[in-house]
Amino acid sequence: MTPHTDGPHDSGGPEGPEGPEGPASPDDQGFSSSLSGTGDGRTALRMERRLAHPPQRVWDAITQPAHLARWFPSEVSVDLRPGGEIGFHFPGDSGPGMSGEVTDADEPRLFAFTWGEDHLSWEITPDGDGSRLLLVHTFGDRFGAASFASGWQICVTALGQVLDGGPVDVEQDTRGALHEAYLARFDELTRGRVEETGGGGRRVRFERQLVRPAETVWDQLTGGAEPLTGSPVPPGFTADKVPAGPVTAVRAPELLTYSWHPEGEVRWELGAGTGHGPRLVLTQTGPRDFDTDAALAAWRVRVEELAAGLVDAPEGGAHT
């Protein structure tokens, strides 16, 4: 169990009614957010929001288990001192839960701890008659950033409601619209990249967290007609101006490959992800002189079309 699969992802957070389009966008809720590299291959997600309550009240709400239970994505037990143990247990999970270590406990300014391989820092600063709460979440899974950001927005929105003294009434991001809004904000995650291959060729690579189950994604890609090895490639797996040879391998709903060049292959993989659905890894491998700029542009368009279609896809996985 890791925070990436069972932590603050976009299908988690407090219970609340689902609106027709999911929770409000980041800007509509007053969240400031950004991504940056940490220099050691990890990523830091910074999220800041003003709360209309003094620092001590915010501190109590983010450190006391009775308050955390109302807005945090797991049950928490904590020895509130640097070096103290913090435990996380998800309701309904029969496993032993997770544990971390408190790294900072400076009341009412800074509370920070590890969660698996991740680090969470909550900094509270006075702001007039209220406070500014800054969350810095540092993690290794860069392409999970939109899942984490959308999950934390839902949680911190619930935190604000707890502080206000009312019921927790937060819309969940069931359809993935908030997740996609964060991906649009973190535009660098959608661009793809070019890599060198061991054989002297080059590879175009896209990685994208998707917001529906793998079966729904597969149905969108195949159009409902299951491909076979040696058969033509379903149009959903193709991109404009990228030649498509016959299917060379298929394992529904996880893998499809086909040749596009005597020295090249297109590979679609759907693996474990964060939030609602699988992680897509899409690659086009070819000789050193193949037009990677054109491939990057073509596949970015195709991946964006797929992602948009999944947000709008009907429940149950039927293709449109």
mmCIF file of C-alpha atoms in Angstrom:
data_model
loop_
_atom_site.group_PDB
_atom_site.id
_atom_site.type_symbol
_atom_site.label_atom_id
_atom_site.label_comp_id
_atom_site.label_asym_id
_atom_site.label_seq_id
_atom_site.Cartn_x
_atom_site.Cartn_y
_atom_site.Cartn_z
ATOM 1 C CA MET A 1 0.000 0.000 0.000
ATOM 2 C CA THR A 2 1.313 3.445 -0.878
ATOM 3 C CA PRO A 3 -0.070 6.992 -0.815
ATOM 4 C CA HIS A 4 -0.168 6.798 -4.598
ATOM 5 C CA THR A 5 -2.911 4.195 -4.653
ATOM 6 C CA ASP A 6 -4.685 4.627 -1.350
ATOM 7 C CA GLY A 7 -3.916 8.186 -0.323
ATOM 8 C CA PRO A 8 -5.192 11.611 -1.344
ATOM 9 C CA HIS A 9 -6.105 10.770 -4.903
ATOM 10 C CA ASP A 10 -9.025 12.206 -6.817
ATOM 11 C CA SER A 11 -11.485 9.437 -5.996
ATOM 12 C CA GLY A 12 -10.870 9.844 -2.274
ATOM 13 C CA GLY A 13 -11.690 12.565 0.175
ATOM 14 C CA PRO A 14 -14.738 13.131 2.334
ATOM 15 C CA GLU A 15 -18.115 11.908 1.210
ATOM 16 C CA GLY A 16 -20.430 14.399 -0.403
ATOM 17 C CA PRO A 17 -23.051 14.726 -3.124
ATOM 18 C CA GLU A 18 -21.925 14.549 -6.726
ATOM 19 C CA GLY A 19 -22.756 17.495 -8.941
ATOM 20 C CA PRO A 20 -23.334 17.180 -12.708
ATOM 21 C CA GLU A 21 -19.802 18.395 -13.479
ATOM 22 C CA GLY A 22 -17.964 17.562 -10.252
ATOM 23 C CA PRO A 23 -16.313 20.007 -7.868
ATOM 24 C CA ALA A 24 -15.426 23.553 -8.837
ATOM 25 C CA SER A 25 -12.216 24.293 -10.734
ATOM 26 C CA PRO A 26 -9.052 25.278 -8.819
ATOM 27 C CA ASP A 27 -9.441 28.996 -9.477
ATOM 28 C CA ASP A 28 -13.108 29.005 -8.491
ATOM 29 C CA GLN A 29 -12.174 27.603 -5.067
ATOM 30 C CA GLY A 30 -9.310 30.045 -4.447
ATOM 31 C CA PHE A 31 -6.483 27.506 -4.720
ATOM 32 C CA SER A 32 -3.034 28.556 -5.874
ATOM 33 C CA SER A 33 -1.014 25.578 -7.126
ATOM 34 C CA SER A 34 2.249 24.779 -8.883
ATOM 35 C CA LEU A 35 4.672 21.933 -9.619
ATOM 36 C CA SER A 36 8.444 22.016 -9.407
ATOM 37 C CA GLY A 37 11.329 19.562 -9.465
ATOM 38 C CA THR A 38 13.300 18.956 -6.285
ATOM 39 C CA GLY A 39 16.667 18.231 -7.901
ATOM 40 C CA ASP A 40 16.652 14.556 -6.884
ATOM 41 C CA GLY A 41 14.153 13.339 -9.462
ATOM 42 C CA ARG A 42 11.128 14.005 -7.276
ATOM 43 C CA THR A 43 8.306 16.505 -7.670
ATOM 44 C CA ALA A 44 6.910 19.065 -5.230
ATOM 45 C CA LEU A 45 3.242 20.035 -5.497
ATOM 46 C CA ARG A 46 2.499 23.364 -3.766
ATOM 47 C CA MET A 47 -1.119 24.231 -2.960
ATOM 48 C CA GLU A 48 -2.158 27.334 -1.031
ATOM 49 C CA ARG A 49 -5.534 28.595 0.115
ATOM 50 C CA ARG A 50 -6.770 31.283 2.488
ATOM 51 C CA LEU A 51 -8.947 30.127 5.385
ATOM 52 C CA ALA A 52 -11.110 32.552 7.362
ATOM 53 C CA HIS A 53 -9.870 31.255 10.721
ATOM 54 C CA PRO A 54 -6.865 32.078 12.951
ATOM 55 C CA PRO A 55 -3.738 29.879 12.888
ATOM 56 C CA GLN A 56 -4.487 28.085 16.165
ATOM 57 C CA ARG A 57 -7.858 26.836 14.935
ATOM 58 C CA VAL A 58 -6.314 25.654 11.669
ATOM 59 C CA TRP A 59 -3.506 23.951 13.589
ATOM 60 C CA ASP A 60 -5.987 22.045 15.724
ATOM 61 C CA ALA A 61 -7.908 20.936 12.647
ATOM 62 C CA ILE A 62 -4.826 19.545 10.879
ATOM 63 C CA THR A 63 -3.217 17.840 13.895
ATOM 64 C CA GLN A 64 -5.986 16.473 16.116
ATOM 65 C CA PRO A 65 -7.275 13.038 14.995
ATOM 66 C CA ALA A 66 -10.905 13.855 15.839
ATOM 67 C CA HIS A 67 -10.800 16.828 13.443
ATOM 68 C CA LEU A 68 -8.680 15.032 10.818
ATOM 69 C CA ALA A 69 -11.268 12.237 10.637
ATOM 70 C CA ARG A 70 -13.758 14.680 9.113
ATOM 71 C CA TRP A 71 -11.633 15.872 6.164
ATOM 72 C CA PHE A 72 -8.379 13.908 5.769
ATOM 73 C CA PRO A 73 -8.424 10.908 3.362
ATOM 74 C CA SER A 74 -7.610 8.356 6.094
ATOM 75 C CA GLU A 75 -7.934 7.845 9.815
ATOM 76 C CA VAL A 76 -4.857 9.220 11.586
ATOM 77 C CA SER A 77 -3.097 8.537 14.865
ATOM 78 C CA VAL A 78 -0.141 10.757 15.716
ATOM 79 C CA ASP A 79 2.558 11.280 18.332
ATOM 80 C CA LEU A 80 2.783 15.036 17.801
ATOM 81 C CA ARG A 81 6.522 15.664 18.128
ATOM 82 C CA PRO A 82 9.489 15.513 15.732
ATOM 83 C CA GLY A 83 10.435 11.861 15.375
ATOM 84 C CA GLY A 84 7.006 10.721 16.572
ATOM 85 C CA GLU A 85 5.063 8.052 14.720
ATOM 86 C CA ILE A 86 2.052 8.891 12.560
ATOM 87 C CA GLY A 87 -0.296 6.136 11.427
ATOM 88 C CA PHE A 88 -2.789 6.016 8.545
ATOM 89 C CA HIS A 89 -5.664 3.586 8.228
ATOM 90 C CA PHE A 90 -8.324 3.611 5.540
ATOM 91 C CA PRO A 91 -11.859 2.751 6.651
ATOM 92 C CA GLY A 92 -12.883 -0.658 5.366
ATOM 93 C CA ASP A 93 -9.267 -1.738 4.777
ATOM 94 C CA SER A 94 -8.477 -4.908 6.739
ATOM 95 C CA GLY A 95 -4.723 -4.458 6.347
ATOM 96 C CA PRO A 96 -2.365 -3.038 8.972
ATOM 97 C CA GLY A 97 -2.388 0.467 7.498
ATOM 98 C CA MET A 98 0.668 2.634 6.972
ATOM 99 C CA SER A 99 2.984 4.550 9.209
ATOM 100 C CA GLY A 100 5.241 7.549 8.840
ATOM 101 C CA GLU A 101 7.317 9.886 10.936
ATOM 102 C CA VAL A 102 6.578 13.424 12.102
ATOM 103 C CA THR A 103 9.391 15.637 10.791
ATOM 104 C CA ASP A 104 8.130 19.008 12.078
ATOM 105 C CA ALA A 105 5.646 19.996 14.794
ATOM 106 C CA ASP A 106 5.974 23.723 15.484
ATOM 107 C CA GLU A 107 2.599 24.832 16.886
ATOM 108 C CA PRO A 108 0.774 26.653 15.328
ATOM 109 C CA ARG A 109 3.066 27.187 12.337
ATOM 110 C CA LEU A 110 4.308 23.966 10.754
ATOM 111 C CA PHE A 111 3.234 20.311 10.745
ATOM 112 C CA ALA A 112 5.096 17.899 8.462
ATOM 113 C CA PHE A 113 5.449 14.131 8.167
ATOM 114 C CA THR A 114 6.344 11.272 5.864
ATOM 115 C CA TRP A 115 3.677 9.062 4.294
ATOM 116 C CA GLY A 116 5.249 6.045 2.660
ATOM 117 C CA GLU A 117 7.891 7.536 0.364
ATOM 118 C CA ASP A 118 6.098 10.893 0.226
ATOM 119 C CA HIS A 119 6.502 13.960 2.425
ATOM 120 C CA LEU A 120 3.685 16.325 3.407
ATOM 121 C CA SER A 121 4.290 19.780 4.874
ATOM 122 C CA TRP A 122 1.452 21.998 6.159
ATOM 123 C CA GLU A 123 2.518 25.578 6.865
ATOM 124 C CA ILE A 124 0.148 28.080 8.494
ATOM 125 C CA THR A 125 0.768 31.839 8.363
ATOM 126 C CA PRO A 126 -1.435 34.648 9.736
ATOM 127 C CA ASP A 127 -3.379 36.589 7.120
ATOM 128 C CA GLY A 128 -5.454 39.421 8.583
ATOM 129 C CA ASP A 129 -8.124 37.837 10.737
ATOM 130 C CA GLY A 130 -7.576 34.487 9.017
ATOM 131 C CA SER A 131 -4.744 32.250 7.827
ATOM 132 C CA ARG A 132 -3.016 31.040 4.718
ATOM 133 C CA LEU A 133 -2.486 27.290 4.552
ATOM 134 C CA LEU A 134 0.339 26.057 2.311
ATOM 135 C CA LEU A 135 0.585 22.343 1.543
ATOM 136 C CA VAL A 136 3.771 21.044 -0.067
ATOM 137 C CA HIS A 137 3.455 17.403 -1.147
ATOM 138 C CA THR A 138 6.723 15.878 -2.355
ATOM 139 C CA PHE A 139 6.561 12.574 -4.257
ATOM 140 C CA GLY A 140 8.249 10.453 -6.895
ATOM 141 C CA ASP A 141 5.286 9.798 -9.221
ATOM 142 C CA ARG A 142 5.316 13.011 -11.280
ATOM 143 C CA PHE A 143 2.455 11.883 -13.508
ATOM 144 C CA GLY A 144 0.237 11.377 -10.457
ATOM 145 C CA ALA A 145 0.347 15.117 -9.737
ATOM 146 C CA ALA A 146 -3.127 15.931 -11.067
ATOM 147 C CA SER A 147 -4.630 13.093 -9.017
ATOM 148 C CA PHE A 148 -2.950 14.356 -5.878
ATOM 149 C CA ALA A 149 -3.889 17.988 -6.546
ATOM 150 C CA SER A 150 -7.550 17.245 -7.236
ATOM 151 C CA GLY A 151 -7.739 14.986 -4.183
ATOM 152 C CA TRP A 152 -6.175 17.607 -1.937
ATOM 153 C CA GLN A 153 -8.511 20.298 -3.261
ATOM 154 C CA ILE A 154 -11.480 18.177 -2.218
ATOM 155 C CA CYS A 155 -9.928 17.515 1.190
ATOM 156 C CA VAL A 156 -8.956 21.124 1.926
ATOM 157 C CA THR A 157 -12.398 22.292 0.794
ATOM 158 C CA ALA A 158 -13.821 19.914 3.404
ATOM 159 C CA LEU A 159 -11.326 21.254 5.952
ATOM 160 C CA GLY A 160 -12.711 24.749 5.382
ATOM 161 C CA GLN A 161 -16.218 23.466 6.004
ATOM 162 C CA VAL A 162 -15.117 21.751 9.223
ATOM 163 C CA LEU A 163 -13.570 25.015 10.404
ATOM 164 C CA ASP A 164 -16.768 26.868 9.523
ATOM 165 C CA GLY A 165 -18.663 24.555 11.865
ATOM 166 C CA GLY A 166 -21.083 23.219 9.288
ATOM 167 C CA PRO A 167 -21.573 19.799 7.724
ATOM 168 C CA VAL A 168 -19.013 18.452 5.255
ATOM 169 C CA ASP A 169 -20.712 18.696 1.876
ATOM 170 C CA VAL A 170 -18.098 18.295 -0.876
ATOM 171 C CA GLU A 171 -18.660 17.127 -4.425
ATOM 172 C CA GLN A 172 -16.437 14.253 -5.508
ATOM 173 C CA ASP A 173 -14.575 14.234 -8.826
ATOM 174 C CA THR A 174 -16.287 11.079 -10.069
ATOM 175 C CA ARG A 175 -16.189 12.067 -13.738
ATOM 176 C CA GLY A 176 -12.638 13.409 -13.595
ATOM 177 C CA ALA A 177 -13.310 16.996 -14.672
ATOM 178 C CA LEU A 178 -11.297 18.454 -11.776
ATOM 179 C CA HIS A 179 -8.420 16.066 -12.480
ATOM 180 C CA GLU A 180 -8.361 17.216 -16.109
ATOM 181 C CA ALA A 181 -8.479 20.866 -15.026
ATOM 182 C CA TYR A 182 -5.307 20.298 -13.012
ATOM 183 C CA LEU A 183 -3.671 18.559 -15.965
ATOM 184 C CA ALA A 184 -4.452 21.636 -18.060
ATOM 185 C CA ARG A 185 -2.821 23.761 -15.353
ATOM 186 C CA PHE A 186 0.213 21.431 -15.190
ATOM 187 C CA ASP A 187 0.580 21.538 -18.945
ATOM 188 C CA GLU A 188 4.103 20.120 -18.932
ATOM 189 C CA LEU A 189 2.701 16.711 -17.959
ATOM 190 C CA THR A 190 0.820 16.416 -21.267
ATOM 191 C CA ARG A 191 3.583 17.250 -23.752
ATOM 192 C CA GLY A 192 5.364 13.933 -24.157
ATOM 193 C CA ARG A 193 9.095 13.550 -24.599
ATOM 194 C CA VAL A 194 11.720 12.023 -26.904
ATOM 195 C CA GLU A 195 14.057 9.350 -25.553
ATOM 196 C CA GLU A 196 17.076 7.521 -26.937
ATOM 197 C CA THR A 197 16.727 3.749 -27.327
ATOM 198 C CA GLY A 198 19.402 1.152 -26.755
ATOM 199 C CA GLY A 199 19.511 0.215 -30.436
ATOM 200 C CA GLY A 200 20.440 3.692 -31.632
ATOM 201 C CA GLY A 201 16.887 4.710 -32.440
ATOM 202 C CA ARG A 202 14.499 7.118 -30.759
ATOM 203 C CA ARG A 203 11.244 6.835 -28.890
ATOM 204 C CA VAL A 204 8.346 9.241 -28.399
ATOM 205 C CA ARG A 205 6.767 8.648 -24.991
ATOM 206 C CA PHE A 206 3.555 9.889 -23.354
ATOM 207 C CA GLU A 207 2.435 9.040 -19.843
ATOM 208 C CA ARG A 208 -1.062 10.053 -18.758
ATOM 209 C CA GLN A 209 -3.215 9.252 -15.768
ATOM 210 C CA LEU A 210 -6.737 8.460 -16.988
ATOM 211 C CA VAL A 211 -9.992 8.945 -15.089
ATOM 212 C CA ARG A 212 -12.100 5.898 -15.935
ATOM 213 C CA PRO A 213 -11.576 2.152 -15.369
ATOM 214 C CA ALA A 214 -9.313 0.280 -17.774
ATOM 215 C CA GLU A 215 -12.289 -1.537 -19.305
ATOM 216 C CA THR A 216 -13.922 1.797 -20.196
ATOM 217 C CA VAL A 217 -10.675 3.097 -21.692
ATOM 218 C CA TRP A 218 -10.249 -0.107 -23.727
ATOM 219 C CA ASP A 219 -13.821 0.142 -24.980
ATOM 220 C CA GLN A 220 -13.223 3.708 -26.137
ATOM 221 C CA LEU A 221 -10.045 2.673 -27.946
ATOM 222 C CA THR A 222 -11.472 -0.400 -29.659
ATOM 223 C CA GLY A 223 -14.906 0.996 -30.456
ATOM 224 C CA GLY A 224 -16.343 -2.205 -29.007
ATOM 225 C CA ALA A 225 -14.691 -4.546 -31.564
ATOM 226 C CA GLU A 226 -11.974 -6.638 -29.939
ATOM 227 C CA PRO A 227 -8.727 -6.653 -31.976
ATOM 228 C CA LEU A 228 -6.726 -9.819 -32.691
ATOM 229 C CA THR A 229 -3.077 -10.391 -33.468
ATOM 230 C CA GLY A 230 -2.618 -9.873 -37.210
ATOM 231 C CA SER A 231 -5.823 -7.878 -37.588
ATOM 232 C CA PRO A 232 -6.020 -4.215 -38.643
ATOM 233 C CA VAL A 233 -5.485 -1.719 -35.845
ATOM 234 C CA PRO A 234 -8.716 -0.168 -34.491
ATOM 235 C CA PRO A 235 -8.753 3.560 -35.345
ATOM 236 C CA GLY A 236 -8.787 4.512 -31.658
ATOM 237 C CA PHE A 237 -5.179 3.311 -31.321
ATOM 238 C CA THR A 238 -3.944 5.382 -34.260
ATOM 239 C CA ALA A 239 -2.907 9.001 -34.794
ATOM 240 C CA ASP A 240 -3.016 11.278 -37.813
ATOM 241 C CA LYS A 241 -0.147 10.675 -40.268
ATOM 242 C CA VAL A 242 1.289 7.763 -38.255
ATOM 243 C CA PRO A 243 1.177 4.617 -40.448
ATOM 244 C CA ALA A 244 -0.514 1.626 -38.825
ATOM 245 C CA GLY A 245 0.495 -1.924 -39.674
ATOM 246 C CA PRO A 246 -1.191 -5.033 -38.269
ATOM 247 C CA VAL A 247 -1.613 -5.713 -34.571
ATOM 248 C CA THR A 248 1.459 -7.550 -33.266
ATOM 249 C CA ALA A 249 0.337 -8.173 -29.669
ATOM 250 C CA VAL A 250 -2.849 -7.691 -27.715
ATOM 251 C CA ARG A 251 -3.906 -8.380 -24.126
ATOM 252 C CA ALA A 252 -7.217 -6.767 -23.262
ATOM 253 C CA PRO A 253 -7.594 -4.411 -21.450
ATOM 254 C CA GLU A 254 -3.876 -3.825 -20.826
ATOM 255 C CA LEU A 255 -1.789 -3.895 -24.013
ATOM 256 C CA LEU A 256 -1.848 -3.414 -27.757
ATOM 257 C CA THR A 257 1.150 -3.066 -30.097
ATOM 258 C CA TYR A 258 1.505 -2.704 -33.843
ATOM 259 C CA SER A 259 4.219 -2.037 -36.368
ATOM 260 C CA TRP A 260 4.313 1.277 -38.219
ATOM 261 C CA HIS A 261 7.783 0.966 -39.802
ATOM 262 C CA PRO A 262 10.200 -1.937 -40.433
ATOM 263 C CA GLU A 263 12.227 -0.604 -37.492
ATOM 264 C CA GLY A 264 9.392 0.813 -35.396
ATOM 265 C CA GLU A 265 6.502 -0.057 -33.118
ATOM 266 C CA VAL A 266 3.571 1.743 -31.470
ATOM 267 C CA ARG A 267 2.786 0.430 -27.989
ATOM 268 C CA TRP A 268 -0.252 1.215 -25.812
ATOM 269 C CA GLU A 269 -0.085 0.041 -22.191
ATOM 270 C CA LEU A 270 -2.666 0.504 -19.425
ATOM 271 C CA GLY A 271 -1.141 -0.187 -16.004
ATOM 272 C CA ALA A 272 -1.811 0.611 -12.364
ATOM 273 C CA GLY A 273 -2.540 4.269 -11.731
ATOM 274 C CA THR A 274 -3.768 6.774 -9.177
ATOM 275 C CA GLY A 275 -7.325 7.958 -8.726
ATOM 276 C CA HIS A 276 -10.119 6.636 -10.881
ATOM 277 C CA GLY A 277 -8.357 4.629 -13.551
ATOM 278 C CA PRO A 278 -5.225 3.246 -15.181
ATOM 279 C CA ARG A 279 -1.975 4.919 -16.164
ATOM 280 C CA LEU A 280 -1.499 5.097 -19.937
ATOM 281 C CA VAL A 281 2.024 4.745 -21.299
ATOM 282 C CA LEU A 282 2.057 5.293 -25.063
ATOM 283 C CA THR A 283 5.254 4.961 -27.072
ATOM 284 C CA GLN A 284 6.245 5.140 -30.707
ATOM 285 C CA THR A 285 9.705 3.710 -31.348
ATOM 286 C CA GLY A 286 11.547 4.164 -34.615
ATOM 287 C CA PRO A 287 14.874 4.749 -36.358
ATOM 288 C CA ARG A 288 17.038 7.680 -35.382
ATOM 289 C CA ASP A 289 15.890 9.806 -38.318
ATOM 290 C CA PHE A 290 12.133 9.455 -37.807
ATOM 291 C CA ASP A 291 10.191 12.700 -37.387
ATOM 292 C CA THR A 292 9.747 12.841 -33.626
ATOM 293 C CA ASP A 293 8.373 16.410 -33.688
ATOM 294 C CA ALA A 294 5.495 15.328 -35.940
ATOM 295 C CA ALA A 295 4.920 12.239 -33.794
ATOM 296 C CA LEU A 296 4.826 14.292 -30.579
ATOM 297 C CA ALA A 297 2.230 16.634 -32.085
ATOM 298 C CA ALA A 298 0.076 13.819 -33.490
ATOM 299 C CA TRP A 299 0.030 11.715 -30.347
ATOM 300 C CA ARG A 300 -0.618 14.674 -28.067
ATOM 301 C CA VAL A 301 -3.770 15.427 -30.066
ATOM 302 C CA ARG A 302 -4.852 11.783 -29.879
ATOM 303 C CA VAL A 303 -4.249 11.469 -26.122
ATOM 304 C CA GLU A 304 -6.161 14.695 -25.448
ATOM 305 C CA GLU A 305 -9.083 13.405 -27.544
ATOM 306 C CA LEU A 306 -9.109 10.157 -25.567
ATOM 307 C CA ALA A 307 -8.966 11.952 -22.203
ATOM 308 C CA ALA A 308 -11.795 14.318 -23.135
ATOM 309 C CA GLY A 309 -13.921 11.420 -24.343
ATOM 310 C CA LEU A 310 -13.433 9.561 -21.083
ATOM 311 C CA VAL A 311 -14.683 12.509 -19.021
ATOM 312 C CA ASP A 312 -17.825 12.520 -21.163
ATOM 313 C CA ALA A 313 -18.190 8.719 -21.384
ATOM 314 C CA PRO A 314 -21.412 7.240 -19.979
ATOM 315 C CA GLU A 315 -21.277 5.163 -16.824
ATOM 316 C CA GLY A 316 -20.854 1.441 -17.431
ATOM 317 C CA GLY A 317 -18.153 1.688 -20.093
ATOM 318 C CA ALA A 318 -20.228 1.726 -23.291
ATOM 319 C CA HIS A 319 -18.354 3.394 -26.139
ATOM 320 C CA THR A 320 -19.654 6.493 -27.868
#
